[in-house]
Amino acid sequence: MLKRSILLKLLSAAIVFGAWEIAGRIPVSYAFPTFLESMSALITLTLEGTIFTAYAETLKPLVVGVIISAVLGIGLGLWIGLSAKFDWLFSPIFIVMQSAPLAALIPLLVMAYGIGLTSKVFVVCIMAMPVIVLNTSGAVRNTPSVFKEMARSFLASERDIIFKVIIPAASPIIFSGLRLGISAGFIGAILSELKITPTGVGDIITYSRSIADYPSMYAAIFSIILLAVLFLNVLEKLENYLFEGNNRGYASD
Amino acid sequence: MPQIDDAPEAPAAAGVDNAVSVRGVSKTYGEVEALKDLSLDFPRGQLTSLLGPSGCGKTTLLKIIAGLLEPNSGEIEVNGQPVTGPGPDRAFVFQDFALLPWASVVRNVAFGLELRGVAKPEREEVAQKYISDVGLGGFENAYPHELSGGMRQRVGLARALSVDAQVLLMDEPFSAVDEQTRRKFQEDLLSLVQNENKTFIFVTHSIEEAVYVSDQIAILLPRPSRVLEIIKPSGFRHKGADTIRRDTEYLDIVDRIWASLRSYVE
Ligand SMILES: Nc1ncnc2c1ncn2[C@@H]1O[C@H](COP(=O)(O)OP(=O)(O)OP(=O)(O)O)[C@@H](O)[C@H]1O
Ligand SMILES: [Mg+2]
């Protein structure tokens, strides 16, 4: 079974890359390189070390932003989910945040926090946090009441109910919020580098576009997607490890 | 001679030793009036069945006794103390099992002890004993979704037994097990009632089951629920487990209960 799922993943990757290669060869646009050209550009960037220095730059706001979003987002989400008052107070903020046009907010952020790391972290958080908060609070509020009732009948304290019932019961949806939030955080990190100051991977994209080195540009984009996919897989492993019984054998892949 | 015969009757007649007593309890859910002025005593060390049509408020009454629901009026006493919430003297077997899907069978069974702060090796040893007792040996590390309905129900049963409470509140505990297992459980329940000085409050839909296992049967009316009749089968309790079902008193009581319930079904 495990072998088969790996095979299927390889097959779907082969189909996507094959389509990319064909589209590049037609070509659909003079600015669209083939898959192989992009890969060789990626290898060059790797050998030169450019990609590593770029990620050293890009990962800073990404990691800081994602950690803040995860910790604060889950914390706030629990709080909002557990108390009706905070739901009233905070939920609207995150719903607005989730639907706000980020590009319009960036100039405001730059005005307030300058063009440094802070603004970029903010962009990552604005992208990542709302879905984490909203998923967490929704999942907490929808914990099946039979579980809470059962725990109470066996003398659980409020604390036990939160840590031994509500959080484990909510964990699949909290984790799916984390996955969505972290993907959005990756987008936020790149967006901030394109819109605020070109640094890191955003710099490779901007620079190689300006000199019409499209393979390098796509190589950079490809690398960020690859990193996101790898990271999400690690997260899924962690989830399965922590809450094994919640995985009913049809977990997404 | 008459004195000797009367002796066992004395405490029951005086009505002193009730483990649980329910006095004038009413409960409404919004517009729905589930219980109305219901009073009922549960003698210590005996098994009392609640028998009544679906939706008549049996689960509601059990949850009120457990301290999980507040009645709108009336009071509950357990061992003479008014109930204000759940307590260590009562354990609940849930109609819908209420097993934690992320926890293995052992952890589910030991969950009550875990919440009481019993150390892991100790509580797992206790859990292990009850897992074997309900016939789930070998499934300790399985998860609830890997079990059949009847097996899940037995996990819920083992969890309630493992906390060693004096009063067991059992909400249709045998509804999802097959007929063979059910008969075996009924026999096990009888010996449990006999050997341990626990008080059982047992909800069932089956008239035969109620008559077979109960010292006292309370027949509840449909919503709003009150006690229609209390029946105390006594004549055949000392007979062997397999002869009870052929006993004339057993069969008479089954008929009598059916006769009083049938008017509410039609
Ligand atoms: N949480 C609730 N909110 C509103 N109404 C409820 C709630 N719980 C129960 N009721 C109503 O109260 C009545 C009694 O419910 P209860 O679950 O106690 O019945 P029951 O006798 O256990 O039925 P069954 O034999 O089918 O389990 C039902 O009519 C039901 O509709
Ligand atoms: Mg019920």
Coordinates of C-alpha atoms and ligand atoms in Angstrom, one line a residue:
Chain A
M1 CA 0.0 0.0 0.0
L2 CA 2.8 2.4 1.0
K3 CA 4.7 1.5 -2.1
R4 CA 1.7 2.2 -4.3
S5 CA 1.1 5.6 -2.8
I6 CA 4.7 6.6 -3.5
L7 CA 4.4 5.3 -7.0
L8 CA 1.2 7.3 -7.5
K9 CA 3.0 10.4 -6.3
L10 CA 5.9 9.8 -8.7
L11 CA 3.4 9.3 -11.5
S12 CA 1.6 12.5 -10.8
A13 CA 4.9 14.4 -10.6
A14 CA 6.0 12.8 -13.9
I15 CA 2.7 13.9 -15.6
V16 CA 3.1 17.5 -14.3
F17 CA 6.8 17.8 -15.3
G18 CA 6.1 16.1 -18.7
A19 CA 3.3 18.6 -19.4
W20 CA 5.7 21.4 -18.3
E21 CA 8.4 20.1 -20.6
I22 CA 6.0 19.9 -23.6
A23 CA 4.5 23.3 -22.9
G24 CA 8.1 24.7 -22.8
R25 CA 9.0 23.1 -26.1
I26 CA 5.9 24.3 -28.0
P27 CA 6.5 27.0 -26.6
V28 CA 3.4 28.6 -25.0
S29 CA 5.4 31.8 -24.4
Y30 CA 8.9 32.9 -25.2
A31 CA 9.2 33.6 -21.4
F32 CA 8.3 30.0 -20.5
P33 CA 11.3 27.7 -20.3
T34 CA 11.1 23.9 -20.5
F35 CA 11.3 21.8 -17.3
L36 CA 14.8 20.5 -18.2
E37 CA 16.1 24.1 -18.8
S38 CA 14.7 25.1 -15.4
M39 CA 16.3 22.1 -13.7
S40 CA 19.7 22.8 -15.1
A41 CA 19.4 26.4 -14.0
L42 CA 18.5 25.1 -10.6
I43 CA 21.6 22.9 -10.5
T44 CA 23.7 25.9 -11.6
L45 CA 22.2 28.1 -8.9
T46 CA 22.8 25.3 -6.3
L47 CA 26.4 24.7 -7.4
E48 CA 27.2 28.5 -7.4
G49 CA 25.7 28.6 -3.9
T50 CA 23.4 31.4 -4.9
I51 CA 20.3 29.5 -3.8
F52 CA 21.6 29.0 -0.3
T53 CA 22.5 32.6 0.3
A54 CA 19.1 33.5 -1.1
Y55 CA 17.3 31.1 1.2
A56 CA 19.3 32.2 4.2
E57 CA 17.6 35.6 3.5
T58 CA 14.1 34.4 2.6
L59 CA 13.8 31.9 5.4
K60 CA 14.3 34.5 8.1
P61 CA 10.9 36.2 7.7
L62 CA 9.3 32.9 6.7
V63 CA 10.4 31.0 9.8
V64 CA 9.8 33.8 12.2
G65 CA 6.4 34.6 10.7
V66 CA 5.3 30.9 10.5
I67 CA 6.4 30.3 14.1
I68 CA 4.6 33.4 15.4
S69 CA 1.5 32.5 13.3
A70 CA 1.4 28.9 14.5
V71 CA 1.9 29.7 18.2
L72 CA -0.2 32.8 18.4
G73 CA -2.7 31.5 15.9
I74 CA -3.4 28.2 17.8
G75 CA -3.3 30.0 21.1
L76 CA -5.8 32.7 20.0
G77 CA -7.9 30.1 18.2
L78 CA -8.2 28.0 21.4
W79 CA -9.1 31.1 23.4
I80 CA -11.7 32.3 20.9
G81 CA -13.1 28.8 20.6
L82 CA -13.4 28.3 24.3
S83 CA -15.1 31.6 25.1
A84 CA -18.1 33.1 23.4
K85 CA -17.0 36.6 24.2
F86 CA -13.7 36.4 22.5
D87 CA -15.4 34.9 19.5
W88 CA -17.4 38.1 19.1
L89 CA -14.4 40.3 19.6
F90 CA -11.8 38.6 17.5
S91 CA -13.4 36.4 14.8
P92 CA -14.5 39.4 12.6
I93 CA -10.9 40.7 12.7
F94 CA -9.5 37.5 11.3
I95 CA -12.3 37.1 8.8
V96 CA -11.5 40.6 7.5
M97 CA -7.8 39.8 7.5
Q98 CA -8.4 36.7 5.5
S99 CA -10.2 38.5 2.8
A100 CA -8.2 41.7 2.8
P101 CA -6.2 42.5 -0.4
L102 CA -2.7 42.1 0.9
A103 CA -1.1 44.2 -1.9
A104 CA -3.1 47.2 -0.7
L105 CA -1.9 46.7 2.9
I106 CA 1.8 46.5 2.1
P107 CA 2.4 50.2 1.6
L108 CA 0.8 50.8 5.0
L109 CA 3.1 48.3 6.6
V110 CA 6.1 49.8 5.0
M111 CA 5.1 53.2 6.2
A112 CA 4.7 51.9 9.7
Y113 CA 7.6 49.4 10.0
G114 CA 10.0 50.4 7.2
I115 CA 11.4 48.0 4.6
G116 CA 13.2 45.7 7.0
L117 CA 12.5 42.3 8.4
T118 CA 9.5 43.4 10.6
S119 CA 7.3 44.3 7.6
K120 CA 8.1 41.0 5.9
V121 CA 7.3 39.1 9.0
F122 CA 4.0 40.9 9.1
V123 CA 3.2 40.0 5.6
V124 CA 3.9 36.3 6.4
C125 CA 1.7 36.5 9.5
I126 CA -1.2 38.3 7.7
M127 CA -1.1 35.5 5.1
A128 CA -0.7 32.6 7.5
M129 CA -2.5 33.5 10.7
P130 CA -6.2 33.9 9.8
V131 CA -6.8 30.4 8.6
I132 CA -4.9 29.0 11.5
V133 CA -7.0 31.0 14.0
L134 CA -10.3 30.4 12.3
N135 CA -9.7 26.6 11.9
T136 CA -8.6 26.2 15.5
S137 CA -11.5 28.2 17.0
G138 CA -14.0 26.4 14.7
A139 CA -12.7 23.0 15.6
V140 CA -12.6 23.8 19.3
R141 CA -16.2 25.0 19.3
N142 CA -17.3 21.9 17.4
T143 CA -15.8 19.3 19.8
P144 CA -18.5 16.6 20.0
S145 CA -20.2 17.2 23.3
V146 CA -20.3 13.5 24.1
F147 CA -16.6 13.5 24.6
K148 CA -16.7 16.4 27.0
E149 CA -19.7 14.9 28.8
M150 CA -17.9 11.6 29.1
A151 CA -14.8 13.3 30.5
R152 CA -16.8 15.2 33.0
S153 CA -18.6 12.1 34.2
F154 CA -15.2 10.6 34.9
L155 CA -14.3 13.7 37.0
A156 CA -12.1 15.6 34.5
S157 CA -11.1 19.1 35.5
E158 CA -11.6 22.0 33.0
R159 CA -7.9 21.7 32.3
D160 CA -8.1 18.0 31.6
I161 CA -11.0 18.6 29.3
I162 CA -9.0 21.2 27.3
F163 CA -5.8 19.1 27.1
K164 CA -7.1 15.6 27.0
V165 CA -10.3 16.0 25.0
I166 CA -10.7 19.3 23.1
I167 CA -7.2 19.7 21.7
P168 CA -6.9 16.1 20.5
A169 CA -10.4 16.2 19.1
A170 CA -9.7 19.4 17.3
S171 CA -6.2 18.4 16.1
P172 CA -7.1 17.2 12.6
I173 CA -8.7 20.5 11.8
I174 CA -6.0 22.5 13.6
F175 CA -3.4 20.7 11.5
S176 CA -5.2 21.3 8.3
G177 CA -5.3 25.0 9.3
L178 CA -1.6 24.8 9.9
R179 CA -1.0 23.3 6.5
L180 CA -3.0 26.0 4.7
G181 CA -1.5 28.7 6.9
I182 CA 2.0 27.6 6.2
S183 CA 1.4 27.4 2.5
A184 CA 0.0 30.9 2.6
G185 CA 3.1 31.9 4.7
F186 CA 5.4 30.7 1.8
I187 CA 3.4 32.9 -0.6
G188 CA 3.6 35.8 1.9
A189 CA 7.4 35.5 2.2
I190 CA 7.9 35.6 -1.6
L191 CA 5.3 38.3 -2.0
S192 CA 7.0 40.5 0.6
E193 CA 10.3 40.1 -1.2
L194 CA 8.7 41.1 -4.5
K195 CA 6.7 44.0 -3.1
I196 CA 8.9 45.4 -0.4
T197 CA 12.6 45.0 -1.1
P198 CA 14.0 42.3 -3.4
T199 CA 16.1 40.1 -1.2
G200 CA 16.6 36.3 -1.2
V201 CA 14.6 34.2 -3.5
G202 CA 12.5 37.2 -4.5
D203 CA 15.7 38.8 -5.6
I204 CA 16.6 35.9 -7.8
I205 CA 13.1 36.1 -9.4
T206 CA 13.2 39.8 -9.9
Y207 CA 16.8 39.9 -11.1
S208 CA 16.6 37.0 -13.5
R209 CA 13.3 38.3 -15.0
S210 CA 15.0 41.7 -15.6
I211 CA 17.8 40.1 -17.6
A212 CA 15.4 37.6 -19.3
D213 CA 17.0 34.6 -17.6
Y214 CA 13.7 32.8 -17.4
P215 CA 15.1 29.3 -16.6
S216 CA 16.6 30.8 -13.4
M217 CA 13.4 32.6 -12.5
Y218 CA 11.4 29.3 -12.8
A219 CA 14.1 27.4 -11.0
A220 CA 13.7 29.8 -8.0
I221 CA 9.9 29.5 -8.1
F222 CA 10.2 25.7 -8.4
S223 CA 12.5 25.5 -5.4
I224 CA 10.1 27.3 -3.2
I225 CA 7.2 25.0 -4.2
L226 CA 9.5 22.0 -3.5
L227 CA 10.4 23.4 -0.1
A228 CA 6.8 24.0 0.8
V229 CA 5.8 20.5 -0.3
L230 CA 8.6 18.9 1.7
F231 CA 7.7 20.9 4.8
L232 CA 4.0 20.0 4.6
N233 CA 5.0 16.3 4.4
V234 CA 7.1 16.7 7.5
L235 CA 4.1 18.3 9.2
E236 CA 1.8 15.4 8.3
K237 CA 4.3 12.9 9.6
L238 CA 4.3 14.8 12.9
E239 CA 0.5 14.9 13.0
N240 CA 0.3 11.1 12.4
Y241 CA 2.9 10.5 15.1
L242 CA 1.1 12.6 17.7
F243 CA -2.5 11.6 17.1
E244 CA -2.3 8.2 15.6
G245 CA -5.9 7.1 16.2
N246 CA -7.2 10.2 14.4
N247 CA -5.8 8.8 11.2
R248 CA -8.6 6.6 10.0
G249 CA -6.6 5.1 7.2
Y250 CA -7.9 7.6 4.6
A251 CA -5.7 10.5 5.5
S252 CA -5.1 12.7 2.6
D253 CA -1.8 12.6 0.6
Chain B
M1 CA -41.2 -19.0 61.8
P2 CA -43.0 -15.9 60.5
Q3 CA -40.4 -13.7 62.1
I4 CA -37.6 -15.4 60.2
D5 CA -39.5 -15.0 57.0
D6 CA -40.2 -11.4 57.6
A7 CA -36.6 -10.5 58.5
P8 CA -35.2 -10.0 55.0
E9 CA -38.2 -7.8 54.1
A10 CA -37.7 -5.4 57.0
P11 CA -35.2 -3.0 55.5
A12 CA -36.9 -2.8 52.2
A13 CA -40.3 -2.1 53.9
A14 CA -38.8 0.6 56.0
G15 CA -37.2 1.9 52.8
V16 CA -34.0 3.0 54.6
D17 CA -31.1 1.8 52.5
N18 CA -31.4 3.5 49.1
A19 CA -28.2 4.1 47.3
V20 CA -29.9 6.7 45.1
S21 CA -33.2 8.4 45.4
V22 CA -34.8 10.7 43.0
R23 CA -37.4 13.1 44.3
G24 CA -39.9 15.0 42.1
V25 CA -37.5 15.7 39.3
S26 CA -38.6 17.6 36.3
K27 CA -36.6 18.4 33.2
T28 CA -37.5 20.4 30.1
Y29 CA -35.4 21.0 27.0
G30 CA -36.9 24.2 25.7
E31 CA -40.4 23.3 24.8
V32 CA -39.9 19.6 25.2
E33 CA -40.9 18.3 28.6
A34 CA -38.8 15.2 29.1
L35 CA -39.4 14.4 32.8
K36 CA -42.2 15.5 35.0
D37 CA -42.2 15.2 38.7
L38 CA -40.5 11.8 38.7
S39 CA -39.7 10.1 41.9
L40 CA -37.9 6.7 42.2
D41 CA -35.7 4.9 44.8
F42 CA -32.8 2.7 43.9
P43 CA -32.1 0.2 46.7
R44 CA -28.4 -0.4 47.5
G45 CA -26.8 -3.5 46.1
Q46 CA -29.7 -4.1 43.7
L47 CA -30.2 -3.7 40.0
T48 CA -33.0 -1.4 38.9
S49 CA -34.1 -1.3 35.3
L50 CA -35.6 1.7 33.6
L51 CA -38.0 0.4 30.9
G52 CA -39.9 2.7 28.6
P53 CA -40.5 3.7 25.0
S54 CA -37.8 5.5 23.0
G55 CA -37.5 9.2 23.7
C56 CA -39.3 8.9 27.1
G57 CA -36.3 10.4 29.0
K58 CA -34.3 7.4 30.3
T59 CA -31.0 8.8 29.2
T60 CA -32.0 12.2 30.6
L61 CA -32.8 10.7 34.0
L62 CA -29.5 8.8 34.0
K63 CA -27.5 12.0 33.2
I64 CA -29.3 13.9 35.9
I65 CA -28.3 11.2 38.4
A66 CA -24.8 11.3 37.1
G67 CA -24.7 15.0 37.7
L68 CA -24.2 15.8 34.0
L69 CA -27.5 17.6 33.7
E70 CA -29.3 19.9 36.1
P71 CA -32.9 19.1 36.6
N72 CA -35.3 22.1 36.5
S73 CA -36.7 21.1 39.8
G74 CA -36.5 18.2 42.3
E75 CA -33.5 16.6 43.9
I76 CA -31.3 13.6 43.7
E77 CA -29.5 12.0 46.6
V78 CA -26.7 9.5 46.4
N79 CA -25.8 7.9 49.7
G80 CA -27.9 10.5 51.4
Q81 CA -25.9 13.4 49.9
P82 CA -27.5 15.7 47.4
V83 CA -26.0 15.5 43.9
T84 CA -24.4 18.7 42.6
G85 CA -22.2 17.3 39.9
P86 CA -20.3 14.1 38.8
G87 CA -18.7 12.2 41.6
P88 CA -16.4 9.2 42.2
D89 CA -19.3 7.2 43.5
R90 CA -20.9 7.0 40.1
A91 CA -19.7 5.7 36.7
F92 CA -21.5 6.0 33.4
V93 CA -21.8 3.6 30.5
F94 CA -22.8 5.7 27.5
Q95 CA -25.5 4.7 25.0
D96 CA -23.3 6.0 22.1
F97 CA -20.1 4.6 23.7
A98 CA -18.3 8.0 23.8
L99 CA -14.8 6.5 23.1
L100 CA -11.9 8.8 22.3
P101 CA -11.1 8.0 18.7
W102 CA -7.4 9.0 19.1
A103 CA -6.8 6.7 22.1
S104 CA -6.2 3.0 22.1
V105 CA -8.4 0.5 23.9
V106 CA -6.1 0.5 26.9
R107 CA -6.0 4.2 27.2
N108 CA -9.8 4.5 26.7
V109 CA -10.5 1.9 29.4
A110 CA -7.9 3.5 31.7
F111 CA -9.2 7.1 31.0
G112 CA -11.3 7.3 34.2
L113 CA -8.2 6.3 36.3
E114 CA -6.0 8.6 34.2
L115 CA -8.3 11.6 35.1
R116 CA -8.0 10.5 38.8
G117 CA -4.3 10.7 38.6
V118 CA -3.5 7.0 38.9
A119 CA 0.0 6.3 37.7
K120 CA 0.3 4.7 34.2
P121 CA 1.6 1.2 35.0
E122 CA -1.0 0.8 37.8
R123 CA -4.0 2.0 35.8
E124 CA -3.0 -0.1 32.8
E125 CA -2.9 -3.1 34.9
V126 CA -6.4 -2.4 36.1
A127 CA -7.5 -1.7 32.6
Q128 CA -6.0 -4.9 31.4
K129 CA -8.0 -6.9 33.9
Y130 CA -11.3 -5.4 32.8
I131 CA -10.4 -5.7 29.1
S132 CA -10.0 -9.4 29.6
D133 CA -13.2 -9.5 31.7
V134 CA -15.3 -8.1 28.8
G135 CA -13.6 -10.5 26.4
L136 CA -11.4 -8.0 24.5
G137 CA -8.0 -9.5 25.3
G138 CA -5.6 -9.0 22.4
F139 CA -7.2 -5.7 21.3
E140 CA -5.5 -3.5 23.9
N141 CA -3.6 -1.5 21.3
A142 CA -6.4 -1.3 18.7
Y143 CA -8.2 2.0 18.1
P144 CA -12.0 2.4 18.3
H145 CA -12.5 2.7 14.6
E146 CA -10.9 -0.8 14.2
L147 CA -13.6 -2.3 16.5
S148 CA -17.1 -3.5 15.8
G149 CA -20.0 -1.7 17.5
G150 CA -20.4 -4.5 20.1
M151 CA -16.7 -4.4 20.9
R152 CA -16.8 -0.6 21.3
Q153 CA -19.6 -1.0 23.7
R154 CA -17.6 -3.4 25.8
V155 CA -14.7 -0.9 25.9
G156 CA -17.2 1.6 27.4
L157 CA -18.3 -1.0 29.9
A158 CA -14.8 -1.9 30.9
R159 CA -14.0 1.9 31.4
A160 CA -17.0 2.2 33.7
L161 CA -16.1 -0.9 35.7
S162 CA -12.4 0.1 36.1
V163 CA -13.1 3.1 38.3
D164 CA -14.8 0.9 40.8
A165 CA -17.7 3.2 41.6
Q166 CA -20.5 2.1 43.9
V167 CA -23.3 3.1 41.5
L168 CA -23.2 2.0 37.9
L169 CA -25.3 4.0 35.5
M170 CA -25.7 1.9 32.3
D171 CA -27.4 3.3 29.3
E172 CA -28.4 0.4 27.1
P173 CA -25.1 -1.3 27.7
F174 CA -25.9 -4.4 25.6
S175 CA -27.7 -2.8 22.7
A176 CA -24.9 -3.3 20.2
V177 CA -23.7 -6.8 21.1
D178 CA -24.9 -9.9 19.4
E179 CA -27.5 -12.2 21.1
Q180 CA -25.0 -14.8 22.3
T181 CA -22.8 -12.2 23.9
R182 CA -25.8 -10.4 25.2
R183 CA -27.0 -13.5 27.1
K184 CA -23.5 -14.1 28.4
F185 CA -23.3 -10.5 29.6
Q186 CA -26.7 -10.8 31.3
E187 CA -25.4 -13.8 33.2
D188 CA -22.2 -11.9 34.1
L189 CA -24.2 -9.0 35.2
L190 CA -26.3 -11.2 37.5
S191 CA -23.2 -12.5 39.2
L192 CA -21.7 -9.0 39.4
V193 CA -24.8 -7.8 41.2
Q194 CA -24.6 -10.8 43.5
N195 CA -20.9 -10.6 44.3
E196 CA -20.2 -6.9 44.5
N197 CA -22.2 -4.6 46.7
K198 CA -22.8 -2.2 43.8
T199 CA -26.0 -0.5 42.8
F200 CA -26.9 -0.8 39.2
I201 CA -29.2 1.5 37.2
F202 CA -29.8 -0.1 33.9
V203 CA -31.6 1.2 30.9
T204 CA -33.0 -1.3 28.4
H205 CA -35.6 -1.6 25.7
S206 CA -35.9 -5.3 26.1
I207 CA -38.7 -6.5 28.4
E208 CA -37.2 -9.9 28.7
E209 CA -33.8 -8.5 29.5
A210 CA -35.2 -6.3 32.2
V211 CA -37.1 -9.1 33.9
Y212 CA -34.1 -11.4 33.6
V213 CA -31.6 -9.2 35.3
S214 CA -33.6 -6.8 37.5
D215 CA -34.4 -6.8 41.2
Q216 CA -36.7 -3.9 40.4
I217 CA -38.2 -2.7 37.2
A218 CA -39.5 0.9 36.8
I219 CA -41.8 1.3 33.9
L220 CA -41.8 4.8 32.6
L221 CA -44.5 6.6 30.7
P222 CA -43.9 8.4 27.4
R223 CA -43.0 12.1 27.6
P224 CA -43.4 13.8 30.0
S225 CA -42.0 10.8 31.8
R226 CA -43.3 9.5 35.2
V227 CA -43.1 6.1 36.8
L228 CA -46.1 4.1 35.8
E229 CA -45.4 1.0 37.8
I230 CA -42.7 -0.6 39.8
I231 CA -42.3 -4.4 39.6
K232 CA -40.1 -6.5 41.8
P233 CA -39.5 -9.9 40.4
S234 CA -38.2 -12.0 43.3
G235 CA -39.4 -15.6 43.1
F236 CA -37.0 -16.9 40.5
R237 CA -33.8 -14.9 41.4
H238 CA -32.2 -17.8 43.3
K239 CA -32.9 -20.3 40.5
G240 CA -30.2 -21.3 38.1
A241 CA -29.4 -18.9 35.3
D242 CA -30.7 -21.2 32.6
T243 CA -34.0 -22.1 34.2
I244 CA -35.1 -18.5 34.8
R245 CA -36.2 -18.1 31.2
R246 CA -38.6 -21.0 31.7
D247 CA -39.9 -20.0 35.1
T248 CA -43.6 -19.2 35.2
E249 CA -43.2 -16.1 37.3
Y250 CA -40.7 -14.8 34.8
L251 CA -43.0 -15.4 31.9
D252 CA -46.0 -13.9 33.8
I253 CA -44.1 -10.7 34.5
V254 CA -42.9 -10.4 30.9
D255 CA -46.6 -10.6 29.8
R256 CA -47.7 -8.2 32.4
I257 CA -45.2 -5.6 31.4
W258 CA -46.1 -6.0 27.8
A259 CA -49.8 -5.6 28.6
S260 CA -49.2 -2.3 30.4
L261 CA -46.8 -1.0 27.7
R262 CA -48.8 -2.0 24.6
S263 CA -51.4 0.7 25.1
Y264 CA -48.7 3.3 24.6
V265 CA -47.2 1.7 21.5
E266 CA -50.6 1.6 19.7
Ligands
LIG1 N1 -29.9 18.0 24.4 C1 -31.3 17.9 24.1 N2 -31.9 19.0 23.6 C2 -33.2 19.0 23.3 N3 -34.0 17.9 23.5 C3 -33.5 16.8 24.0 C4 -32.1 16.7 24.3 N4 -31.8 15.5 24.8 C5 -32.9 14.8 24.8 N5 -34.0 15.6 24.3 C6 -35.4 15.2 24.2 O1 -35.8 14.7 25.4 C7 -36.5 13.5 25.3 C8 -35.9 12.4 26.1 O2 -34.7 12.1 25.5 P1 -33.8 10.9 26.1 O3 -32.5 10.8 25.3 O4 -33.7 11.0 27.6 O5 -34.7 9.6 25.7 P2 -34.4 8.1 26.0 O6 -35.5 7.6 26.8 O7 -33.1 7.8 26.4 O8 -34.6 7.5 24.5 P3 -33.9 6.2 23.8 O9 -34.5 5.0 24.4 O10 -34.3 6.3 22.4 O11 -32.5 6.4 24.1 C9 -36.5 13.2 23.8 O12 -37.8 13.5 23.3 C10 -35.5 14.1 23.2 O13 -36.1 14.7 22.0
MG2 MG -31.4 7.0 25.6

